[in-house]
CSV table of C-alpha atoms in Angstrom, one decimal:
chain,number,residue,atom,x,y,z
N,1,ARG,CA,-0.3,0.2,-0.1
N,2,VAL,CA,2.8,2.3,0.7
N,3,THR,CA,5.0,2.0,-2.3
N,4,ALA,CA,1.9,1.9,-4.8
N,5,GLY,CA,2.8,5.5,-5.6
N,6,ASN,CA,6.5,4.9,-6.2
N,7,PHE,CA,5.2,2.1,-9.0
N,8,LEU,CA,3.1,5.0,-10.6
N,9,GLU,CA,5.8,7.7,-10.5
N,10,GLN,CA,8.4,5.2,-12.1
N,11,PHE,CA,5.9,3.7,-14.7
N,12,ASP,CA,5.4,7.2,-16.3
N,13,PHE,CA,8.9,8.3,-15.9
N,14,PHE,CA,10.2,4.7,-17.9
N,15,LEU,CA,7.3,5.3,-20.4
N,16,PHE,CA,8.5,8.8,-21.1
N,17,GLY,CA,12.0,8.0,-21.4
N,18,PHE,CA,11.3,4.6,-23.6
N,19,TYR,CA,9.1,6.3,-25.6
N,20,ALA,CA,11.2,9.6,-26.1
N,21,THR,CA,11.4,9.3,-30.0
N,22,GLN,CA,7.8,9.1,-30.3
N,23,ILE,CA,6.9,11.9,-28.0
N,24,ALA,CA,9.9,14.0,-29.6
N,25,GLN,CA,7.7,13.4,-33.1
N,26,VAL,CA,4.7,14.3,-31.8
N,27,PHE,CA,5.3,17.2,-29.4
N,28,PHE,CA,8.8,18.7,-30.1
N,29,PRO,CA,9.4,18.2,-34.1
N,30,ALA,CA,12.8,19.5,-35.5
N,31,GLN,CA,15.0,19.7,-38.3
N,32,SER,CA,17.1,16.7,-36.8
N,33,GLU,CA,16.4,13.6,-34.5
N,34,PHE,CA,19.4,14.7,-32.0
N,35,ALA,CA,17.7,18.1,-31.7
N,36,SER,CA,14.5,16.7,-31.2
N,37,LEU,CA,15.7,14.2,-28.6
N,38,MET,CA,17.4,16.8,-26.7
N,39,MET,CA,14.2,18.6,-26.3
N,40,THR,CA,12.1,16.2,-25.3
N,41,PHE,CA,15.0,14.6,-22.6
N,42,ALA,CA,15.1,18.4,-21.5
N,43,ALA,CA,11.5,18.3,-20.9
N,44,PHE,CA,11.9,14.9,-19.0
N,45,GLY,CA,14.9,16.5,-16.7
N,46,ALA,CA,13.3,19.7,-16.0
N,47,GLY,CA,10.5,17.7,-14.3
N,48,PHE,CA,13.5,16.6,-11.8
N,49,LEU,CA,14.2,20.7,-11.3
N,50,MET,CA,10.9,20.9,-9.3
N,51,ARG,CA,12.0,18.1,-7.2
N,52,PRO,CA,13.8,19.9,-4.4
N,53,LEU,CA,10.6,22.5,-4.3
N,54,GLY,CA,8.4,19.8,-3.7
N,55,ALA,CA,10.5,18.1,-1.2
N,56,ILE,CA,10.8,21.4,0.9
N,57,VAL,CA,7.0,22.1,0.5
N,58,LEU,CA,5.4,18.8,0.2
N,59,GLY,CA,8.3,17.4,2.4
N,60,ALA,CA,7.3,20.2,5.6
N,61,TYR,CA,3.8,19.1,4.7
N,62,ILE,CA,4.3,15.5,5.6
N,63,ASP,CA,6.6,16.4,8.5
N,64,ASN,CA,3.9,18.3,10.0
N,65,VAL,CA,0.3,16.7,9.3
N,66,GLY,CA,1.6,12.8,8.8
N,67,ARG,CA,2.9,10.4,7.0
N,68,ARG,CA,-0.4,9.0,5.3
N,69,LYS,CA,-2.3,12.3,4.5
N,70,GLY,CA,0.7,13.8,2.8
N,71,LEU,CA,1.0,10.8,0.9
N,72,ILE,CA,-2.4,11.2,-0.4
N,73,VAL,CA,-1.6,14.6,-1.5
N,74,THR,CA,1.6,13.8,-3.5
N,75,LEU,CA,-0.4,11.1,-5.2
N,76,SER,CA,-2.9,13.5,-6.5
N,77,ILE,CA,-0.6,16.1,-7.7
N,78,MET,CA,1.4,13.0,-9.5
N,79,ALA,CA,-2.1,11.7,-11.3
N,80,SER,CA,-2.9,15.2,-12.4
N,81,GLY,CA,0.4,15.5,-14.3
N,82,THR,CA,0.0,11.8,-16.0
N,83,ILE,CA,-3.7,12.3,-16.7
N,84,LEU,CA,-2.3,15.4,-18.5
N,85,ILE,CA,0.5,13.8,-20.7
N,86,ALA,CA,-1.6,10.9,-21.5
N,87,PHE,CA,-4.4,13.2,-22.9
N,88,VAL,CA,-2.4,16.1,-24.6
N,89,PRO,CA,-3.1,16.7,-28.5
N,90,GLY,CA,0.1,16.9,-30.6
N,91,TYR,CA,2.1,19.8,-32.0
N,92,ALA,CA,0.3,19.3,-35.2
N,93,THR,CA,-3.2,19.9,-33.7
N,94,ILE,CA,-2.7,22.6,-31.1
N,95,GLY,CA,1.2,23.9,-32.0
N,96,LEU,CA,3.5,25.5,-29.1
N,97,LEU,CA,0.6,24.6,-26.5
N,98,ALA,CA,1.3,21.1,-26.7
N,99,PRO,CA,5.0,20.8,-25.8
N,100,ALA,CA,3.9,23.6,-23.1
N,101,LEU,CA,1.2,21.2,-21.4
N,102,VAL,CA,3.3,18.1,-21.6
N,103,LEU,CA,6.3,20.6,-19.7
N,104,LEU,CA,3.6,21.2,-17.4
N,105,GLY,CA,2.6,17.7,-16.6
N,106,ARG,CA,6.4,16.8,-16.0
N,107,LEU,CA,6.5,19.8,-13.5
N,108,LEU,CA,3.4,18.4,-11.6
N,109,GLN,CA,5.0,14.9,-11.7
N,110,GLY,CA,8.6,16.2,-10.4
N,111,PHE,CA,7.0,18.7,-7.9
N,112,SER,CA,5.2,15.3,-6.2
N,113,ALA,CA,7.9,12.9,-6.6
N,114,GLY,CA,9.9,15.4,-4.7
N,115,ALA,CA,8.4,14.2,-1.4
N,116,GLU,CA,6.9,11.0,-2.7
N,117,LEU,CA,10.5,9.2,-2.6
N,118,GLY,CA,11.1,10.4,1.1
N,119,GLY,CA,7.6,10.1,2.5
N,120,VAL,CA,7.5,6.4,1.5
N,121,SER,CA,11.0,5.4,2.6
N,122,VAL,CA,10.5,7.3,5.9
N,123,TYR,CA,7.3,5.8,6.2
N,124,LEU,CA,9.0,1.9,5.7
N,125,ALA,CA,11.9,3.3,7.9
N,126,GLU,CA,9.4,4.1,10.9
N,127,MET,CA,7.7,0.7,10.4
N,128,ALA,CA,10.4,-1.6,10.6
N,129,THR,CA,11.1,-4.2,12.7
N,130,PRO,CA,14.0,-3.8,14.9
N,131,GLY,CA,17.1,-4.8,13.0
N,132,ARG,CA,15.5,-5.0,9.3
N,133,LYS,CA,15.5,-1.0,8.8
N,134,GLY,CA,17.5,-1.6,5.3
N,135,PHE,CA,15.3,-4.6,4.0
N,136,PHE,CA,12.1,-2.7,4.9
N,137,THR,CA,13.5,0.5,3.0
N,138,SER,CA,14.7,-1.3,0.0
N,139,TRP,CA,11.6,-2.0,-1.2
N,140,GLN,CA,10.8,1.6,-2.0
N,141,SER,CA,13.1,1.2,-5.0
N,142,ALA,CA,11.8,-2.2,-5.2
N,143,SER,CA,8.5,-1.2,-6.2
N,144,GLN,CA,9.7,0.8,-8.9
N,145,GLN,CA,11.4,-2.3,-10.5
N,146,VAL,CA,7.9,-3.7,-10.7
N,147,ALA,CA,7.0,-0.7,-12.7
N,148,ILE,CA,9.9,-0.8,-14.7
N,149,VAL,CA,9.0,-4.7,-15.8
N,150,VAL,CA,5.3,-3.9,-16.3
N,151,ALA,CA,6.1,-1.2,-18.5
N,152,ALA,CA,8.7,-2.9,-20.6
N,153,GLY,CA,6.4,-5.8,-20.6
N,154,LEU,CA,3.4,-3.7,-21.9
N,155,GLY,CA,6.1,-1.9,-24.3
N,156,PHE,CA,6.9,-5.1,-25.6
N,157,ALA,CA,3.6,-6.7,-26.1
N,158,LEU,CA,2.5,-3.4,-28.3
N,159,ASP,CA,5.6,-3.7,-30.4
N,160,ARG,CA,4.5,-7.1,-31.1
N,161,TRP,CA,1.0,-6.2,-32.1
N,162,LEU,CA,1.0,-2.9,-33.8
N,163,SER,CA,2.9,-1.4,-36.3
N,164,ALA,CA,5.9,1.1,-36.1
N,165,PRO,CA,3.9,3.9,-37.6
N,166,VAL,CA,0.5,3.4,-35.4
N,167,ILE,CA,2.8,3.3,-32.3
N,168,ALA,CA,4.6,6.4,-33.1
N,169,SER,CA,1.2,8.4,-34.1
N,170,TRP,CA,-1.0,6.8,-31.3
N,171,GLY,CA,0.2,3.5,-30.0
N,172,TRP,CA,2.7,5.3,-27.5
N,173,ARG,CA,-0.3,6.8,-25.7
N,174,ILE,CA,-1.7,3.4,-24.5
N,175,PRO,CA,0.6,2.4,-21.8
N,176,PHE,CA,0.4,5.8,-20.2
N,177,LEU,CA,-3.7,5.4,-20.4
N,178,VAL,CA,-3.0,2.4,-19.0
N,179,GLY,CA,-1.2,4.1,-15.9
N,180,CYS,CA,-4.0,6.6,-15.5
N,181,MET,CA,-6.6,3.5,-15.4
N,182,ILE,CA,-4.3,2.4,-12.1
N,183,VAL,CA,-4.2,5.6,-10.3
N,184,PRO,CA,-8.3,5.1,-8.7
N,185,PHE,CA,-6.9,1.6,-7.3
N,186,ILE,CA,-3.8,3.4,-5.7
N,187,PHE,CA,-6.1,5.9,-4.3
N,188,ILE,CA,-7.9,3.6,-2.6
N,189,LEU,CA,-4.8,1.4,-1.1
N,190,ARG,CA,-3.3,4.7,-0.2
N,191,ARG,CA,-6.7,5.9,1.7
N,192,ARG,CA,-6.8,2.4,3.9
N,193,LEU,CA,-2.5,3.3,5.3
N,194,GLU,CA,-2.3,4.1,9.0
N,195,GLU,CA,-0.2,6.7,10.3
N,196,THR,CA,3.2,5.2,11.7
N,197,GLN,CA,3.5,5.2,15.8
N,198,GLU,CA,6.8,6.9,15.6
N,199,PHE,CA,4.7,9.7,14.0
N,200,LYS,CA,2.0,9.7,16.5
N,201,ALA,CA,4.5,9.5,19.4
N,202,ARG,CA,6.2,12.9,18.4
N,203,GLN,CA,5.0,15.7,20.5
N,204,HIS,CA,6.1,18.6,18.4
N,205,ARG,CA,5.7,19.0,14.7
N,206,PRO,CA,7.8,21.8,13.3
N,207,ASP,CA,6.3,24.6,11.1
N,208,MET,CA,7.6,25.9,7.9
N,209,LYS,CA,10.0,28.4,9.6
N,210,GLU,CA,11.4,25.9,12.1
N,211,LEU,CA,12.0,23.5,9.3
N,212,LEU,CA,13.9,25.3,6.9
N,213,GLY,CA,16.2,26.7,9.9
N,214,THR,CA,16.7,22.9,10.7
N,215,LEU,CA,17.7,22.3,7.2
N,216,ALA,CA,20.0,25.3,6.9
N,217,ARG,CA,21.8,24.4,10.5
N,218,ASN,CA,22.3,20.7,8.7
N,219,TRP,CA,23.1,21.7,5.5
N,220,VAL,CA,26.3,19.9,5.5
N,221,VAL,CA,24.2,16.6,5.8
N,222,VAL,CA,22.1,17.4,3.1
N,223,ILE,CA,24.5,17.9,0.7
N,224,ALA,CA,26.3,15.2,1.5
N,225,GLY,CA,23.5,13.1,1.3
N,226,MET,CA,22.8,14.7,-2.2
N,227,MET,CA,26.1,13.0,-3.5
N,228,LEU,CA,25.3,9.9,-1.8
N,229,VAL,CA,22.1,9.6,-3.6
N,230,ALA,CA,24.2,10.8,-6.9
N,231,MET,CA,25.4,7.0,-7.4
N,232,THR,CA,21.6,5.7,-7.4
N,233,THR,CA,20.0,8.2,-9.6
N,234,ALA,CA,22.7,8.3,-12.0
N,235,SER,CA,23.1,4.5,-12.4
N,236,PHE,CA,19.1,3.9,-12.5
N,237,TYR,CA,18.3,6.4,-15.1
N,238,LEU,CA,21.2,5.0,-17.2
N,239,ILE,CA,20.1,1.4,-17.3
N,240,THR,CA,16.6,1.8,-17.3
N,241,VAL,CA,15.3,5.3,-18.3
N,242,TYR,CA,18.3,5.8,-21.0
N,243,ALA,CA,18.8,2.2,-22.0
N,244,PRO,CA,16.2,1.6,-24.5
N,245,THR,CA,16.9,4.7,-26.3
N,246,PHE,CA,20.4,4.1,-26.1
N,247,GLY,CA,20.3,0.7,-27.5
N,248,LYS,CA,18.1,1.7,-30.3
N,249,THR,CA,19.6,4.9,-31.6
N,250,VAL,CA,23.5,4.3,-30.6
N,251,LEU,CA,23.9,0.5,-30.7
N,252,HIS,CA,21.1,0.4,-33.0
N,253,LEU,CA,19.8,-2.8,-31.7
N,254,SER,CA,16.0,-3.5,-32.4
N,255,THR,CA,13.0,-2.1,-30.3
N,256,ALA,CA,12.2,-5.6,-28.9
N,257,ASP,CA,15.7,-6.5,-27.9
N,258,SER,CA,16.2,-3.2,-26.4
N,259,LEU,CA,12.8,-3.9,-24.3
N,260,LEU,CA,14.2,-7.4,-23.5
N,261,VAL,CA,17.0,-6.2,-21.6
N,262,THR,CA,15.0,-3.1,-19.9
N,263,LEU,CA,12.6,-5.8,-18.3
N,264,CYS,CA,15.4,-8.3,-17.3
N,265,VAL,CA,17.2,-5.2,-15.7
N,266,GLY,CA,14.1,-4.4,-13.9
N,267,VAL,CA,13.7,-8.2,-12.7
N,268,SER,CA,17.5,-8.1,-11.5
N,269,ASN,CA,17.1,-4.8,-9.7
N,270,PHE,CA,14.1,-6.3,-7.9
N,271,VAL,CA,16.0,-9.4,-6.5
N,272,TRP,CA,19.4,-7.3,-5.8
N,273,LEU,CA,17.8,-4.3,-3.6
N,274,PRO,CA,16.6,-6.5,-0.8
N,275,ILE,CA,19.3,-8.4,-0.9
N,276,GLY,CA,21.4,-5.0,-0.7
N,277,GLY,CA,18.9,-3.9,2.2
N,278,ALA,CA,19.4,-7.2,4.4
N,279,LEU,CA,23.1,-7.3,3.9
N,280,SER,CA,23.3,-4.0,5.4
N,281,ASP,CA,21.3,-4.5,8.5
N,282,ARG,CA,23.9,-7.8,9.0
N,283,ILE,CA,27.2,-6.2,8.1
N,284,GLY,CA,26.7,-2.3,8.4
N,285,ARG,CA,25.7,0.5,5.7
N,286,ARG,CA,29.4,1.7,4.8
N,287,PRO,CA,31.2,-1.5,3.9
N,288,LEU,CA,28.9,-1.6,1.0
N,289,LEU,CA,28.9,2.0,0.2
N,290,VAL,CA,32.3,2.0,0.0
N,291,GLY,CA,32.2,-1.2,-1.9
N,292,MET,CA,30.0,-0.4,-4.9
N,293,THR,CA,31.2,2.6,-5.4
N,294,VAL,CA,34.8,1.7,-5.9
N,295,LEU,CA,33.3,-1.4,-8.0
N,296,ALA,CA,31.4,1.1,-10.1
N,297,ILE,CA,34.2,3.9,-10.9
N,298,ALA,CA,36.7,0.9,-11.6
N,299,THR,CA,34.5,-1.3,-13.8
N,300,VAL,CA,31.4,1.0,-15.6
N,301,TYR,CA,33.4,2.8,-18.3
N,302,PRO,CA,35.4,-0.4,-19.2
N,303,ALA,CA,32.0,-2.6,-19.5
N,304,LEU,CA,30.4,0.3,-21.8
N,305,SER,CA,33.6,0.1,-24.3
N,306,LEU,CA,33.4,-3.3,-24.2
N,307,LEU,CA,29.4,-3.2,-25.6
N,308,ALA,CA,30.2,-0.5,-27.6
N,309,HIS,CA,33.0,-2.3,-29.6
N,310,ALA,CA,30.8,-5.6,-29.8
N,311,PRO,CA,26.9,-4.3,-29.9
N,312,SER,CA,24.9,-7.0,-29.5
N,313,PHE,CA,21.6,-8.6,-27.5
N,314,VAL,CA,23.6,-10.7,-24.9
N,315,SER,CA,26.5,-8.2,-24.5
N,316,MET,CA,23.8,-5.2,-23.7
N,317,LEU,CA,22.2,-7.7,-21.5
N,318,LEU,CA,25.3,-8.8,-19.6
N,319,VAL,CA,26.7,-5.0,-19.2
N,320,LEU,CA,23.3,-4.0,-17.8
N,321,LEU,CA,22.9,-6.9,-15.8
N,322,TRP,CA,26.3,-5.9,-14.0
N,323,LEU,CA,25.4,-2.4,-13.3
N,324,SER,CA,22.5,-3.4,-12.3
N,325,PHE,CA,24.0,-5.5,-9.5
N,326,ILE,CA,26.0,-2.5,-8.4
N,327,TYR,CA,22.8,-0.5,-8.4
N,328,GLY,CA,21.1,-3.0,-6.5
N,329,ILE,CA,23.5,-3.4,-3.7
N,330,TYR,CA,24.2,0.1,-3.2
N,331,ASN,CA,20.7,1.4,-3.2
N,332,GLY,CA,19.4,-1.1,-1.1
N,333,ALA,CA,22.1,0.1,2.1
N,334,MET,CA,21.9,3.7,0.8
N,335,VAL,CA,18.3,4.3,1.5
N,336,ALA,CA,18.3,3.3,5.1
N,337,ALA,CA,21.3,5.0,5.6
N,338,LEU,CA,19.7,8.4,4.4
N,339,THR,CA,16.7,8.1,6.5
N,340,GLU,CA,19.1,7.4,9.5
N,341,VAL,CA,21.2,10.4,9.3
N,342,MET,CA,18.4,12.8,8.6
N,343,PRO,CA,17.5,14.9,11.9
N,344,VAL,CA,14.2,13.4,13.3
N,345,GLN,CA,11.8,16.6,13.0
N,346,VAL,CA,13.0,17.2,9.4
N,347,ARG,CA,13.2,13.2,8.3
N,348,VAL,CA,10.8,13.5,5.6
N,349,ALA,CA,11.7,17.0,4.3
N,350,GLY,CA,15.5,16.3,4.8
N,351,PHE,CA,15.7,13.2,3.2
N,352,SER,CA,13.6,14.4,0.1
N,353,LEU,CA,15.4,17.6,-0.2
N,354,ALA,CA,18.5,15.3,-0.5
N,355,TYR,CA,17.4,13.1,-3.3
N,356,SER,CA,15.7,15.5,-4.9
N,357,LEU,CA,18.6,17.6,-5.6
N,358,ALA,CA,20.3,14.6,-6.4
N,359,THR,CA,17.9,13.8,-8.9
N,360,ALA,CA,17.8,17.0,-10.5
N,361,VAL,CA,21.7,17.2,-10.6
N,362,PHE,CA,22.4,13.7,-11.7
N,363,GLY,CA,19.6,11.6,-12.5
N,364,GLY,CA,17.0,13.4,-14.3
N,365,PHE,CA,19.4,15.0,-17.0
N,366,THR,CA,21.5,11.4,-17.2
N,367,PRO,CA,19.4,10.6,-20.7
N,368,ALA,CA,20.6,14.1,-22.1
N,369,VAL,CA,24.0,14.2,-20.6
N,370,SER,CA,24.6,10.7,-22.0
N,371,MET,CA,23.4,11.5,-25.4
N,372,ALA,CA,25.6,15.1,-25.3
N,373,LEU,CA,28.7,13.3,-24.0
N,374,ILE,CA,28.4,10.7,-27.0
N,375,HIS,CA,27.7,13.5,-29.5
N,376,MET,CA,30.6,15.5,-28.4
N,377,THR,CA,33.2,13.0,-27.8
N,378,GLY,CA,32.2,10.3,-30.3
N,379,ASP,CA,32.5,8.0,-27.6
N,380,LYS,CA,29.5,5.6,-27.5
N,381,ALA,CA,30.8,4.6,-23.9
N,382,ALA,CA,30.7,8.2,-22.6
N,383,PRO,CA,28.0,7.7,-20.3
N,384,GLY,CA,30.2,5.9,-18.5
N,385,TYR,CA,32.3,8.8,-17.3
N,386,TRP,CA,28.9,10.5,-16.2
N,387,MET,CA,28.5,7.6,-14.0
N,388,SER,CA,31.9,7.0,-12.9
N,389,PHE,CA,31.8,10.6,-11.7
N,390,ALA,CA,28.1,9.9,-9.9
N,391,ALA,CA,30.2,7.0,-7.9
N,392,ALA,CA,33.0,9.3,-6.9
N,393,CYS,CA,30.9,11.9,-5.4
N,394,ALA,CA,28.9,9.3,-3.5
N,395,LEU,CA,32.4,7.7,-2.3
N,396,ILE,CA,33.7,11.4,-0.7
N,397,ALA,CA,29.7,11.6,0.5
N,398,THR,CA,30.0,8.3,2.5
N,399,PHE,CA,33.6,9.3,4.3
N,400,VAL,CA,32.1,12.8,5.2
N,401,LEU,CA,29.4,11.5,6.7
N,402,TYR,CA,30.8,9.1,8.7
N,403,ARG,CA,33.8,11.2,9.9
N,404,ARG,CA,31.2,13.7,11.0
N,405,GLY,CA,30.4,11.0,13.3
N,406,ALA,CA,27.3,10.1,11.7
N,407,SER,CA,26.9,6.6,13.9
N,408,ALA,CA,22.9,6.7,13.3
N,409,LEU,CA,24.6,5.1,10.0
N,410,ALA,CA,25.2,1.8,11.5
N,411,PRO,CA,22.8,-0.8,11.3
N,412,ALA,CA,20.3,-0.9,14.5
N,413,HIS,CA,20.1,-3.9,16.4
């Protein structure tokens, strides 16, 4: 019930990335495919710029009124953006109003997502049984992987049932309409949630002024938290949202092959995330955070280089499954760590702000940055530079947080 909103968010985000080519043609027509896709991915990334604002405004709301009420509000705003994107007519019909409305839909989704992830992660952390916080919070990300699998499976079915011209014209809207149909069921699930006992026990609820003051005093933790999340967002959007476009436009693999790879990556992520969370409960967060970031720095670019020089379905699958392993184990430990290091009075707002800043700076623009790096360098493995940079930021953040004596990052028993 708690992670259902995460499912809807990632379902829509993945669809936007996968159908970027069709969305570019319908809403952002330009003289070249590169320019059209760049405008589409810029609109995709613009939604992430709204996340920090949503993190502060909606995060403060959730810290004040409660987890349950706040998660219903974030779902309402997210659903509005989803419905808007699904039903907006194309550029040929309403002109510049079409891309403007698509951008508005992305901004609404970004604003709500700014606090959705934090609200869900904190709810899971506060309801977790002793010594299992890593395992519980890992299901925030695991629910997103279910969305990836469902969306990729739906896209694969459409690719088999409909012709390419039909998909380009209107078929790409079908998965978005399915997302709209899911919304009422998620509302029913969310309304049945109970408030966490930990929140009920709190005597003081901070107002906006107090919340901003607490965040300002803990700015080092927020910035370090942002860098900690950088590895998660860059790797996730590289191996899921951008991967299908990378497979089709850069490696020249078929749509079906690209979708099958992404579907397998979603399943792999779903398996490794709870394992990473459970491992962090047993051996601590820090060893996994350090180990996976070092592994990413050492192996991501070489792996993508091998794929670029010998593109095939099998090689793309193996490389992305390796990156999925790194992402899953790292993120399983990271989400719990981030909920533990934030001041309890502003736990949702602090977590959401750190996560949203990372997603705005690193994650949301990963598709656009990846395309730009390939275009500028001529190196098809150039996205590896971006993920390695994000991993280096996360490694530095891990050392900073532990040097500050963030003993809360150790697993609770």
